[in-house]
């Protein structure tokens, strides 16, 4: 295909773009239990308008755009407040959880280099996000995956056993994605501190949710900078911050630790090039949208949407528990849950996912072990009954047909 010789009218373009979406998952109706976070038309309108006003601005150089310097520092400060980062905490906005995690891995490698480590490794539970694997691959670190316990939480003794003189980073998640449970952050961070190595807490999912669940009175084990030894934390605003895609934050415990993340060179003909993260050009749209949505929702708004998401998640967990051929992997500690077949020789949950998709519902397929995963958010409150009815029908259909489904993917390459 080649670009049209003569430009199309904007009307024709938007008609076409809307038509293209026809077979996409209907997230506005709460049919996506992954990938999309929708807090209502009003919140979306605020995000889109802020995005529109800043889509051309570029945070590559905040000398030219002091507005974006302010937006970034205020967003980072607000997230730091959520995380108990104190006055010393220092961070940046990034394009997403993956970039935040890549930077945590890169910062750990650099600090390790300062300590004379040339063959660095990262010790992390098998439940930690794939982005850490990507970071190890990109930046030349060895990934040492360790077991999780029967409760799916990191096995700290296994992590301790995997540490050696070349370990530069330990990872814990608040909560981890696959089963939605919180790792024993206090113990992991203590271990890291004892070995003088970095400890990153992946709160990409939990940064907002756990903050507001605590304020709603739920008891949450210590999961953020309140834990001594935690050196950096990632929080995705484009997930439970309910803002436009392309917004995450990484915060380090100190500016000194943050220095290992940034990059500066003058080894070319174009002058001093400094950058805070992986990107060069850094779009202002997602930054402004995050700032706008955080100000629009405020504490009250986040309490409301977090409470709705939590309620929907527990309702879903309780409903699934009543379906004999399904088992919830772990009681959700935030708003993520996974479930599998009670007897995997009888029921293929990937076939259930396919049957759900035929009914218009999109859930993540994951493993091992073969499981379905739901990221439950504000939009799902009031939809759970309908979903569970279709889930039961899909289970019955799969049991009757003995259908085998495709594994499915968390992310795709094309
Ligand atoms: C989503 C997620 C990531 C990766 O974030 P992206 O925004 O998809 O790049 C990392 N860790 C956890 C726990 C996540 O849920």
PDB file of C-alpha atoms in Angstrom, residues 8 10-25:
ATOM      1  CA  UNK A   8      -8.288  12.617   1.836  1.00  0.00           C
ATOM      2  CA  UNK A  10     -10.867  14.777   7.249  1.00  0.00           C
ATOM      3  CA  UNK A  11     -14.456  13.505   7.175  1.00  0.00           C
ATOM      4  CA  UNK A  12     -13.485  10.489   5.077  1.00  0.00           C
ATOM      5  CA  UNK A  13     -10.485   9.835   7.294  1.00  0.00           C
ATOM      6  CA  UNK A  14     -12.485   9.770  10.512  1.00  0.00           C
ATOM      7  CA  UNK A  15     -15.224   7.655   8.982  1.00  0.00           C
ATOM      8  CA  UNK A  16     -12.586   5.158   7.978  1.00  0.00           C
ATOM      9  CA  UNK A  17     -10.840   5.195  11.345  1.00  0.00           C
ATOM     10  CA  UNK A  18     -14.143   4.606  13.121  1.00  0.00           C
ATOM     11  CA  UNK A  19     -14.988   1.748  10.771  1.00  0.00           C
ATOM     12  CA  UNK A  20     -11.631   0.150  11.467  1.00  0.00           C
ATOM     13  CA  UNK A  21     -12.578  -0.132  15.134  1.00  0.00           C
ATOM     14  CA  UNK A  22     -15.711  -2.141  14.458  1.00  0.00           C
ATOM     15  CA  UNK A  23     -14.330  -5.466  15.608  1.00  0.00           C
ATOM     16  CA  UNK A  24     -12.383  -4.116  18.555  1.00  0.00           C
ATOM     17  CA  UNK A  25     -13.316  -5.070  22.070  1.00  0.00           C
TER      18      UNK A  25
END
